[in-house]
Tab-separated table of N, CA and C in Angstrom:
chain	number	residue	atom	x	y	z
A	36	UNK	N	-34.026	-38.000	29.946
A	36	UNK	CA	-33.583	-39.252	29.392
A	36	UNK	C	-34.254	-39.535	28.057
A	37	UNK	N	-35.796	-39.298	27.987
A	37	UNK	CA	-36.183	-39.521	26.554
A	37	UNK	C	-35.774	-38.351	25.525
A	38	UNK	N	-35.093	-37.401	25.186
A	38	UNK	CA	-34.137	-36.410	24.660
A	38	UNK	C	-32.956	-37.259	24.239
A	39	UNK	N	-32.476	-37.813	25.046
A	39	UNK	CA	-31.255	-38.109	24.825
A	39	UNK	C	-31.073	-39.635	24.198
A	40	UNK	N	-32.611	-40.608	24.306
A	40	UNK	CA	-32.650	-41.505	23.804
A	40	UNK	C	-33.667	-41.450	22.672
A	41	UNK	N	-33.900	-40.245	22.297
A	41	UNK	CA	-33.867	-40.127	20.870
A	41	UNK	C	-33.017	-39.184	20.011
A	42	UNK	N	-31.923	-39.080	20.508
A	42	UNK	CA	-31.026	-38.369	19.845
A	42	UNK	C	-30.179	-39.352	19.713
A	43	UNK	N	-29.879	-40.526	20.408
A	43	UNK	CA	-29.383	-41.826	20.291
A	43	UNK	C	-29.704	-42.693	19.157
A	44	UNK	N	-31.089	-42.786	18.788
A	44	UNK	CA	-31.727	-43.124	18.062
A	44	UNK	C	-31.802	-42.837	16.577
A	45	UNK	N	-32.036	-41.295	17.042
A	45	UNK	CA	-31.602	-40.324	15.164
A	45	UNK	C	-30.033	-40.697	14.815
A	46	UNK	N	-29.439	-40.416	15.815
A	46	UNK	CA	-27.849	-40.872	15.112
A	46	UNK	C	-27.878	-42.221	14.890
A	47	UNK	N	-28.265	-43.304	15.466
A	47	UNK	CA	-27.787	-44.935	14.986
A	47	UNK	C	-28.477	-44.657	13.603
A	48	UNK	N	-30.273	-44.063	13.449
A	48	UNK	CA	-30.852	-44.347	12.191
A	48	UNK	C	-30.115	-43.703	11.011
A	49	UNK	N	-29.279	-42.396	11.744
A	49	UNK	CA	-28.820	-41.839	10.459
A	49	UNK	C	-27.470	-42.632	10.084
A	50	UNK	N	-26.897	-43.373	10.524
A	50	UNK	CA	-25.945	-44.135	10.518
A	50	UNK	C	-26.389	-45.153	9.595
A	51	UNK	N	-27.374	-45.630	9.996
A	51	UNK	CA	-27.612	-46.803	9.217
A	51	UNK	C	-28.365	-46.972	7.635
A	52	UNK	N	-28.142	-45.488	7.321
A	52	UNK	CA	-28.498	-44.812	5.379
A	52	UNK	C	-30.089	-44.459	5.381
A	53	UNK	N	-30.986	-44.351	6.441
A	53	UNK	CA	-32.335	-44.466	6.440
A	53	UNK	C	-32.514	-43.189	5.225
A	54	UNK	N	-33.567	-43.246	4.679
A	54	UNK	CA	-33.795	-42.110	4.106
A	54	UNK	C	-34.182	-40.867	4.627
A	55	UNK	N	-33.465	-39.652	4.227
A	55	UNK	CA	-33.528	-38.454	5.185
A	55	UNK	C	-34.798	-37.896	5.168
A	56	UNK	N	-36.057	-38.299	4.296
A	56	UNK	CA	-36.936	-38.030	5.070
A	56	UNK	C	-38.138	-38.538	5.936
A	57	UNK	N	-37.688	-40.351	6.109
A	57	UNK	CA	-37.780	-40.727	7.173
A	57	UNK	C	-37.152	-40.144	8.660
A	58	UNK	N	-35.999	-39.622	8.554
A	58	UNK	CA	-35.220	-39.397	9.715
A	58	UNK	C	-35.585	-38.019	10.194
A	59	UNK	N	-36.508	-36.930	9.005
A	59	UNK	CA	-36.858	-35.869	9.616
A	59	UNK	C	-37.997	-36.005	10.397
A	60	UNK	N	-38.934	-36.735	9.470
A	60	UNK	CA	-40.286	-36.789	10.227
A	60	UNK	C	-39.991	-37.569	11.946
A	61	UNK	N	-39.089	-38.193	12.165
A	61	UNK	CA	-39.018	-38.763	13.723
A	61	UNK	C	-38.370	-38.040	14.724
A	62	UNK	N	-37.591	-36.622	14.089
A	62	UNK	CA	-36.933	-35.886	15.108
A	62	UNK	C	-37.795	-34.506	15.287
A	63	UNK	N	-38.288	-34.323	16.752
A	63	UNK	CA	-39.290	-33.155	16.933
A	63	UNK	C	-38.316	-32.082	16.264
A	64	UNK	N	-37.269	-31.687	17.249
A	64	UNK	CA	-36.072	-30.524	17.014
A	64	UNK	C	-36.093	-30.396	15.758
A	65	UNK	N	-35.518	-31.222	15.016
A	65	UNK	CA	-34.705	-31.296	13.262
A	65	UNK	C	-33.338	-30.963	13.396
A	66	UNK	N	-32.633	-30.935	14.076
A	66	UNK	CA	-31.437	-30.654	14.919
A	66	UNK	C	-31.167	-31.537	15.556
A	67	UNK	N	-29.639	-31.658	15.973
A	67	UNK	CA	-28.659	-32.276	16.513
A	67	UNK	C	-27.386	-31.002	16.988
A	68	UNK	N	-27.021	-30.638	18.262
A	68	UNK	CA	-26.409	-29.414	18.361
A	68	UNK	C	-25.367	-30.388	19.375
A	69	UNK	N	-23.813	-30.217	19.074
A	69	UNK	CA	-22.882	-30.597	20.110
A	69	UNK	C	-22.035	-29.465	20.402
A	70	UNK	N	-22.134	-29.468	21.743
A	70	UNK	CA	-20.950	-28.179	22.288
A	70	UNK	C	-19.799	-28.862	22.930
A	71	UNK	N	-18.443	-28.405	22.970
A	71	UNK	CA	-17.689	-28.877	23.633
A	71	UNK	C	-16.468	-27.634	24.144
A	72	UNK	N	-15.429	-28.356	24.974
A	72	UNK	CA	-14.033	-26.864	25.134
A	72	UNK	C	-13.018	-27.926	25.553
A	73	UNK	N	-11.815	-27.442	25.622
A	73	UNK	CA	-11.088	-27.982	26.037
A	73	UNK	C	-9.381	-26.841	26.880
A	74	UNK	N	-8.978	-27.671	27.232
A	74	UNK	CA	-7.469	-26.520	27.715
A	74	UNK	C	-6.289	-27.654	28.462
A	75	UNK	N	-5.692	-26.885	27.881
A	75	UNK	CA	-4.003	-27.629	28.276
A	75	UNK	C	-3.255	-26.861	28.502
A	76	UNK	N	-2.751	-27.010	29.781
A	76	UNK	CA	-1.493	-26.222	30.527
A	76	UNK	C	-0.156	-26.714	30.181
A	77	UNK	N	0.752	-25.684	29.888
A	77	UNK	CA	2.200	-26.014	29.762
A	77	UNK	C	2.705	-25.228	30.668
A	78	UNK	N	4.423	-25.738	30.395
A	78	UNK	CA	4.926	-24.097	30.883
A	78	UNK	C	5.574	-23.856	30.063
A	79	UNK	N	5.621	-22.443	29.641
A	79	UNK	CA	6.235	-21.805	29.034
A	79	UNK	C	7.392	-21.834	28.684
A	80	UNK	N	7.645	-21.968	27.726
A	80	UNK	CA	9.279	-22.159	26.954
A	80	UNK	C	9.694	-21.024	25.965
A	81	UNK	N	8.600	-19.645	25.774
A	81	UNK	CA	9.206	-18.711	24.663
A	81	UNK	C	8.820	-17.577	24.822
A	82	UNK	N	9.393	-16.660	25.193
A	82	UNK	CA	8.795	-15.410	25.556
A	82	UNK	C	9.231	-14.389	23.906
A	83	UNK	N	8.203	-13.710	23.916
A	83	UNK	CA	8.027	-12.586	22.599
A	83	UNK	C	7.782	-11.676	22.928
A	84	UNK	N	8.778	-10.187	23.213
A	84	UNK	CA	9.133	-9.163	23.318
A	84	UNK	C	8.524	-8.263	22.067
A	85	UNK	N	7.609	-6.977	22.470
A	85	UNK	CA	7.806	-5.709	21.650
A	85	UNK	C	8.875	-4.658	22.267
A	86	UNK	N	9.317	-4.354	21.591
A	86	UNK	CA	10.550	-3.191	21.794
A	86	UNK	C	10.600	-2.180	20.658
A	87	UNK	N	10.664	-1.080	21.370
A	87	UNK	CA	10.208	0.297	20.835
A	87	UNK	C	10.990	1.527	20.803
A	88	UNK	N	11.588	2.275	19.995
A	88	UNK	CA	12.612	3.469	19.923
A	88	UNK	C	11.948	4.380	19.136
A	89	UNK	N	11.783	5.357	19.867
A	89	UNK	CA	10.762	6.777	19.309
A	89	UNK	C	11.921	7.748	19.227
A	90	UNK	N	12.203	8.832	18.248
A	90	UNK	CA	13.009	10.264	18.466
A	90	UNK	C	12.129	11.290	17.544
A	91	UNK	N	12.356	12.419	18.083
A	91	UNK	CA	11.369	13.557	17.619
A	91	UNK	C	13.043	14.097	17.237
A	92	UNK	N	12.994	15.192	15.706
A	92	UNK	CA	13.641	16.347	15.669
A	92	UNK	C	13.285	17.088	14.641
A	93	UNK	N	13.435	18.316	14.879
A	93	UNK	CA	13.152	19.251	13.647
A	93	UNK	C	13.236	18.773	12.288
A	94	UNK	N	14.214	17.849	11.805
A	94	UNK	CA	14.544	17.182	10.805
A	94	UNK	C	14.437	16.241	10.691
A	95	UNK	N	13.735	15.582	9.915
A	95	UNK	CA	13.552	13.870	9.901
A	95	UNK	C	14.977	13.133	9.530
A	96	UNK	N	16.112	13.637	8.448
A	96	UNK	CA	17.527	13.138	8.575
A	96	UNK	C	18.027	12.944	10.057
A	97	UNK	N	17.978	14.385	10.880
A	97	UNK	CA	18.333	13.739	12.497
A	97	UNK	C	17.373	12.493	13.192
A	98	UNK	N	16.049	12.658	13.097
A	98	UNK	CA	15.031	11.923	13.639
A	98	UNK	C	15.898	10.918	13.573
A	99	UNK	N	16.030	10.111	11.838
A	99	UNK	CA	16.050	8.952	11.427
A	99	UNK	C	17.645	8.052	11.813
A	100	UNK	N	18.401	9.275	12.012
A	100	UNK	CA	20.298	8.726	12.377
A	100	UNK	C	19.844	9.052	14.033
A	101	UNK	N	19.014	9.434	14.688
A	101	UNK	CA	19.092	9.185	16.366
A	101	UNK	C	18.623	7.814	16.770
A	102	UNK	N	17.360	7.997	15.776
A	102	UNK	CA	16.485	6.385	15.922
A	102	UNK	C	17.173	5.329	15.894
A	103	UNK	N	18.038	5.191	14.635
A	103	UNK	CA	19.226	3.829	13.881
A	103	UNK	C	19.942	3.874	14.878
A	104	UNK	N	20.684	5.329	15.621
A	104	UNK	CA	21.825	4.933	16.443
A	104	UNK	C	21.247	4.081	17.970
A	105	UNK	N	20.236	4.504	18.491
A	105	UNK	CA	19.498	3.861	19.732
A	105	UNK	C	19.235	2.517	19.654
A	106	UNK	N	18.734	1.903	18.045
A	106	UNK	CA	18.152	0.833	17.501
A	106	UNK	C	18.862	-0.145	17.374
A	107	UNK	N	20.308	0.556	16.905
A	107	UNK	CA	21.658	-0.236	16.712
A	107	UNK	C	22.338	-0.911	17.527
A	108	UNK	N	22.173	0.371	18.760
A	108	UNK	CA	22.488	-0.209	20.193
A	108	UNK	C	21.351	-1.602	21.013
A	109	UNK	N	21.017	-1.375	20.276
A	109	UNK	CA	20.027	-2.195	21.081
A	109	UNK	C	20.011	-4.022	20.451
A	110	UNK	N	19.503	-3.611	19.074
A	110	UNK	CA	20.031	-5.051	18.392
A	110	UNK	C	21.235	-5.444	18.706
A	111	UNK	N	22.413	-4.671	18.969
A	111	UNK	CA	23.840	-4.940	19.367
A	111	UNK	C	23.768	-5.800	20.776
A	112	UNK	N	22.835	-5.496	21.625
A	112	UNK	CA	22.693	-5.805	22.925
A	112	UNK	C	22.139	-7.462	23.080
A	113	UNK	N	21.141	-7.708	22.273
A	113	UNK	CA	20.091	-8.679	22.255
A	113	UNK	C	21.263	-9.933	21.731
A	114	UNK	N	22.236	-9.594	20.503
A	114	UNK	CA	22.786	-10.394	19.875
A	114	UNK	C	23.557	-10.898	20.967
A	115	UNK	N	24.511	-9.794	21.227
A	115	UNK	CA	24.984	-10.257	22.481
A	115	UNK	C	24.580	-11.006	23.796
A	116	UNK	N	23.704	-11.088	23.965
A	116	UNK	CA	23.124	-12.307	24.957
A	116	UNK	C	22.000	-13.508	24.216
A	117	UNK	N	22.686	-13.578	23.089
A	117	UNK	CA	22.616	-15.101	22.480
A	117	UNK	C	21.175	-14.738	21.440
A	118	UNK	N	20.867	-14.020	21.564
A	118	UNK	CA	19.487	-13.826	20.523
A	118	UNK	C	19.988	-14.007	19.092
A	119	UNK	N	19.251	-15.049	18.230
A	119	UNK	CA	19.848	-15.510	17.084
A	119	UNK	C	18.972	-13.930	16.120
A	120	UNK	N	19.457	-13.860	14.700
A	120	UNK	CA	19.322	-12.635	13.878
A	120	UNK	C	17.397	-13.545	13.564
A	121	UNK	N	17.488	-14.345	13.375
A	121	UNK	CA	15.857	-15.161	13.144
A	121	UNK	C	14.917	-14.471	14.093
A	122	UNK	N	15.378	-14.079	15.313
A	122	UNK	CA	14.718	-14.125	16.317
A	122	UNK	C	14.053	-12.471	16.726
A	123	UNK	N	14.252	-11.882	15.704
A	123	UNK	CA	14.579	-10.428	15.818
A	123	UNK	C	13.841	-9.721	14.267
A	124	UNK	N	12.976	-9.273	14.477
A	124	UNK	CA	12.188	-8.668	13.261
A	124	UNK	C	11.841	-7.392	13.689
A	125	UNK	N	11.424	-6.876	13.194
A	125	UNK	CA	11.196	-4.843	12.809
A	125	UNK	C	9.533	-5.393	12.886
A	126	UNK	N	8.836	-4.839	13.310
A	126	UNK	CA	7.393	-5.324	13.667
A	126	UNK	C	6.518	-4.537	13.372
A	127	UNK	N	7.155	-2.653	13.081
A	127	UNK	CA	6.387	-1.491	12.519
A	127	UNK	C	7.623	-0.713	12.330
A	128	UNK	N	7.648	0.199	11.430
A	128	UNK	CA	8.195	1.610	11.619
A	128	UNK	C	7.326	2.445	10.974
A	129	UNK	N	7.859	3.551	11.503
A	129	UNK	CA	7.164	4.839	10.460
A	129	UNK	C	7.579	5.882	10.874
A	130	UNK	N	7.184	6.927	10.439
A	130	UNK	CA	8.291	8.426	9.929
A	130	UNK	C	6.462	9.816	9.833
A	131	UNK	N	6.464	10.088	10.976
A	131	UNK	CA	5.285	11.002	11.262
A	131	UNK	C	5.763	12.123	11.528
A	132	UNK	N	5.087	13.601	10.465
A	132	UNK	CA	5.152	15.146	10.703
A	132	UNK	C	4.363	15.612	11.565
A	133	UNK	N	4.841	15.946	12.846
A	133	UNK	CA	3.815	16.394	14.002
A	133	UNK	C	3.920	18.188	13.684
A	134	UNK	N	3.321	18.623	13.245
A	134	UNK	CA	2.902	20.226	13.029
A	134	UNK	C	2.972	21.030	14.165
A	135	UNK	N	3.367	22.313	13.836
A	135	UNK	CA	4.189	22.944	15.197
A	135	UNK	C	2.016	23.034	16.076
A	136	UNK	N	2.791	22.833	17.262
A	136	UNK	CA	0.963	23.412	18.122
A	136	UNK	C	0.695	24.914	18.036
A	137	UNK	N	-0.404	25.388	18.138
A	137	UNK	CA	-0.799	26.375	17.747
A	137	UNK	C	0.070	27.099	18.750
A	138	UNK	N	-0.207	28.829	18.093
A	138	UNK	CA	0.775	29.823	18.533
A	138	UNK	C	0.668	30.789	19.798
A	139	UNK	N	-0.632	30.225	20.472
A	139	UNK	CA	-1.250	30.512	21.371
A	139	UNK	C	0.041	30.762	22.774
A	140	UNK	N	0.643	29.898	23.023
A	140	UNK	CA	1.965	29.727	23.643
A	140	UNK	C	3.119	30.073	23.174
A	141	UNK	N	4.103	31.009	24.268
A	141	UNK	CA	5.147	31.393	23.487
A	141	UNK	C	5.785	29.935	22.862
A	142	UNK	N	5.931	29.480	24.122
A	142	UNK	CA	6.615	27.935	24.173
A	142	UNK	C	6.360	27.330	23.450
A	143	UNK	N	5.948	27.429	21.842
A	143	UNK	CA	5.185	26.410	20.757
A	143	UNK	C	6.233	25.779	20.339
A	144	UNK	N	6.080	24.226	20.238
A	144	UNK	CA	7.022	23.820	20.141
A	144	UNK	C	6.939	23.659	18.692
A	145	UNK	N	8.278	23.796	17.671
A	145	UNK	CA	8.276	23.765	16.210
A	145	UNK	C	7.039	22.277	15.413
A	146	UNK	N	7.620	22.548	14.589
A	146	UNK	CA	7.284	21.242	13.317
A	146	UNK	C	8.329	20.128	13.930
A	147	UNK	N	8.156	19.152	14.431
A	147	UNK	CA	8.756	17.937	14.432
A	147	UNK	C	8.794	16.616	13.688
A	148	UNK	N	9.627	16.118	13.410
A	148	UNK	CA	9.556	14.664	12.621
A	148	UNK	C	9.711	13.930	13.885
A	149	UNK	N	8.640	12.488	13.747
A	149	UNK	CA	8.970	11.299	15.083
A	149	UNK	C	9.068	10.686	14.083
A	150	UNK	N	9.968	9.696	14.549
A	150	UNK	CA	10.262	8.382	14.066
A	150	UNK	C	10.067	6.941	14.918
A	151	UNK	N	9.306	5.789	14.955
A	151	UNK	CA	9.447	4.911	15.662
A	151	UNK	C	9.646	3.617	14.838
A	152	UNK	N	10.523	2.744	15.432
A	152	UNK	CA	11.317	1.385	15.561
A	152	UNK	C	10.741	0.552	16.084
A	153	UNK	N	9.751	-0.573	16.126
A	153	UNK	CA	9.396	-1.471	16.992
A	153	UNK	C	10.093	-2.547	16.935
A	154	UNK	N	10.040	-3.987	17.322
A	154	UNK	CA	10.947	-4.699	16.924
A	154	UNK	C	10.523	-5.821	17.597
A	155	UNK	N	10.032	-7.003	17.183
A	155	UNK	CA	9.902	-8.009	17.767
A	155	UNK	C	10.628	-9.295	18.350
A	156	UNK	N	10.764	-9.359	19.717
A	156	UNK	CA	12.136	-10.299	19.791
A	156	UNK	C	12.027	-11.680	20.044
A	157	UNK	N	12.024	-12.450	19.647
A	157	UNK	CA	11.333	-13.884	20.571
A	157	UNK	C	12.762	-14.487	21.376
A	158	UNK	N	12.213	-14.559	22.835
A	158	UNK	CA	13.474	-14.901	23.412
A	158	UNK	C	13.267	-16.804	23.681
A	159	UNK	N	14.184	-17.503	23.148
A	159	UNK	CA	14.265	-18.945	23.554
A	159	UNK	C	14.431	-19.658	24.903
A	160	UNK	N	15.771	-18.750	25.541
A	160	UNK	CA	16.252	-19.462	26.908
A	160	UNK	C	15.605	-18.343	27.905
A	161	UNK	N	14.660	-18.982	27.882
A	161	UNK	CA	13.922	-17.907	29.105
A	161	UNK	C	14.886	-17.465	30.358
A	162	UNK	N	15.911	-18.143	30.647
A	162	UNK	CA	16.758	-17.783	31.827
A	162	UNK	C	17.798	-16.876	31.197
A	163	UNK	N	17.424	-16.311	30.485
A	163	UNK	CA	18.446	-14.756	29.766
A	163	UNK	C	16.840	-13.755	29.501
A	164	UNK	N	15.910	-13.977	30.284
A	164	UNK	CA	14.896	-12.763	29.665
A	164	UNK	C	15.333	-11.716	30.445
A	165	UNK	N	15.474	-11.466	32.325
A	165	UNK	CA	15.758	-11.212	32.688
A	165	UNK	C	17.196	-9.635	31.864
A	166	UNK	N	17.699	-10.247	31.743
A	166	UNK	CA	19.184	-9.850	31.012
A	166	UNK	C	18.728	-9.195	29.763
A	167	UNK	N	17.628	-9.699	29.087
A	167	UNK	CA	17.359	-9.312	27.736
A	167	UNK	C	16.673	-7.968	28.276
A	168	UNK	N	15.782	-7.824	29.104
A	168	UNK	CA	14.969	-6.737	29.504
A	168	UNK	C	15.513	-5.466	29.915
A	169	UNK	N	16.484	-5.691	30.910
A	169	UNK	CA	17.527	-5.268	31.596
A	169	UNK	C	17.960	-4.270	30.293
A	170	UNK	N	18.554	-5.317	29.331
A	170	UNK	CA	19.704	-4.583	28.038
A	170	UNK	C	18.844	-3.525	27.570
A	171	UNK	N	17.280	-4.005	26.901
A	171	UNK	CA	16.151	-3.017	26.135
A	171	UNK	C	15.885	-1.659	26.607
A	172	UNK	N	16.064	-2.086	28.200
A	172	UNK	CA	15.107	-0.667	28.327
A	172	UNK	C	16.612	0.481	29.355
């Protein structure tokens, strides 16, 4: 209790313009430390989807027209169950030369190009996620 009724004390004096180095010499600490937290529950009203289309081929021209055609299908899908074009962003791509694995194995598989599509979806009417998930994968 005497802690707390002189921390009562330093704040009214510092309140009231005392000079600050009156107000040091009366506080042992020299400090004033406040911690606090807080949290609020909702429910959920917006779900945000990553969605992802990978293709490997010898050629990055095929890679890149397998990727678009899978990708195409897919944005085609989302629109179709009400997903506005706002709602729908490209979130990464990129275009990686995976080098054939060593020759150790007959089975080496060549030089490949991957390509991946991510795509971020934010869904609004949560009672179409279901349907949206369904379409993605």
């Amino acid at each position: 209790m005497a802690v707390l009724s002189w921390t009562l004390a330093l704040m009214l004096a510092s309140s009231l313009g005392l000079p600050m180095a009156a107000r040091a010499d009366t506080c042992p600490g020299g400090s004033v430390t406040v911690t606090g937290s807080g949290a609020v529950l909702v429910p959920a009203d917006v779900a945000r989807l990553n969605v992802g289309v990978t293709q490997a081929a010898p050629r990055v021209k095929q890679a890149l027209a397998a990727n678009r055609r899978i990708m195409g299908r897919v944005i085609t899908a989302v629109r179709r169950l009400g997903i506005a074009d706002r709602d729908i962003a490209t979130s990464s791509y990129s275009i990686r030369l995976e080098p054939p694995q060593p020759q150790a194995r007959r089975d080496a598989r060549p030089t490949q190009y991957r390509v991946s599509n991510n795509l971020r979806i934010t869904v609004r009417d949560l009672n179409t996620l279901d349907r949206i998930l369904d379409a993605v994968t």
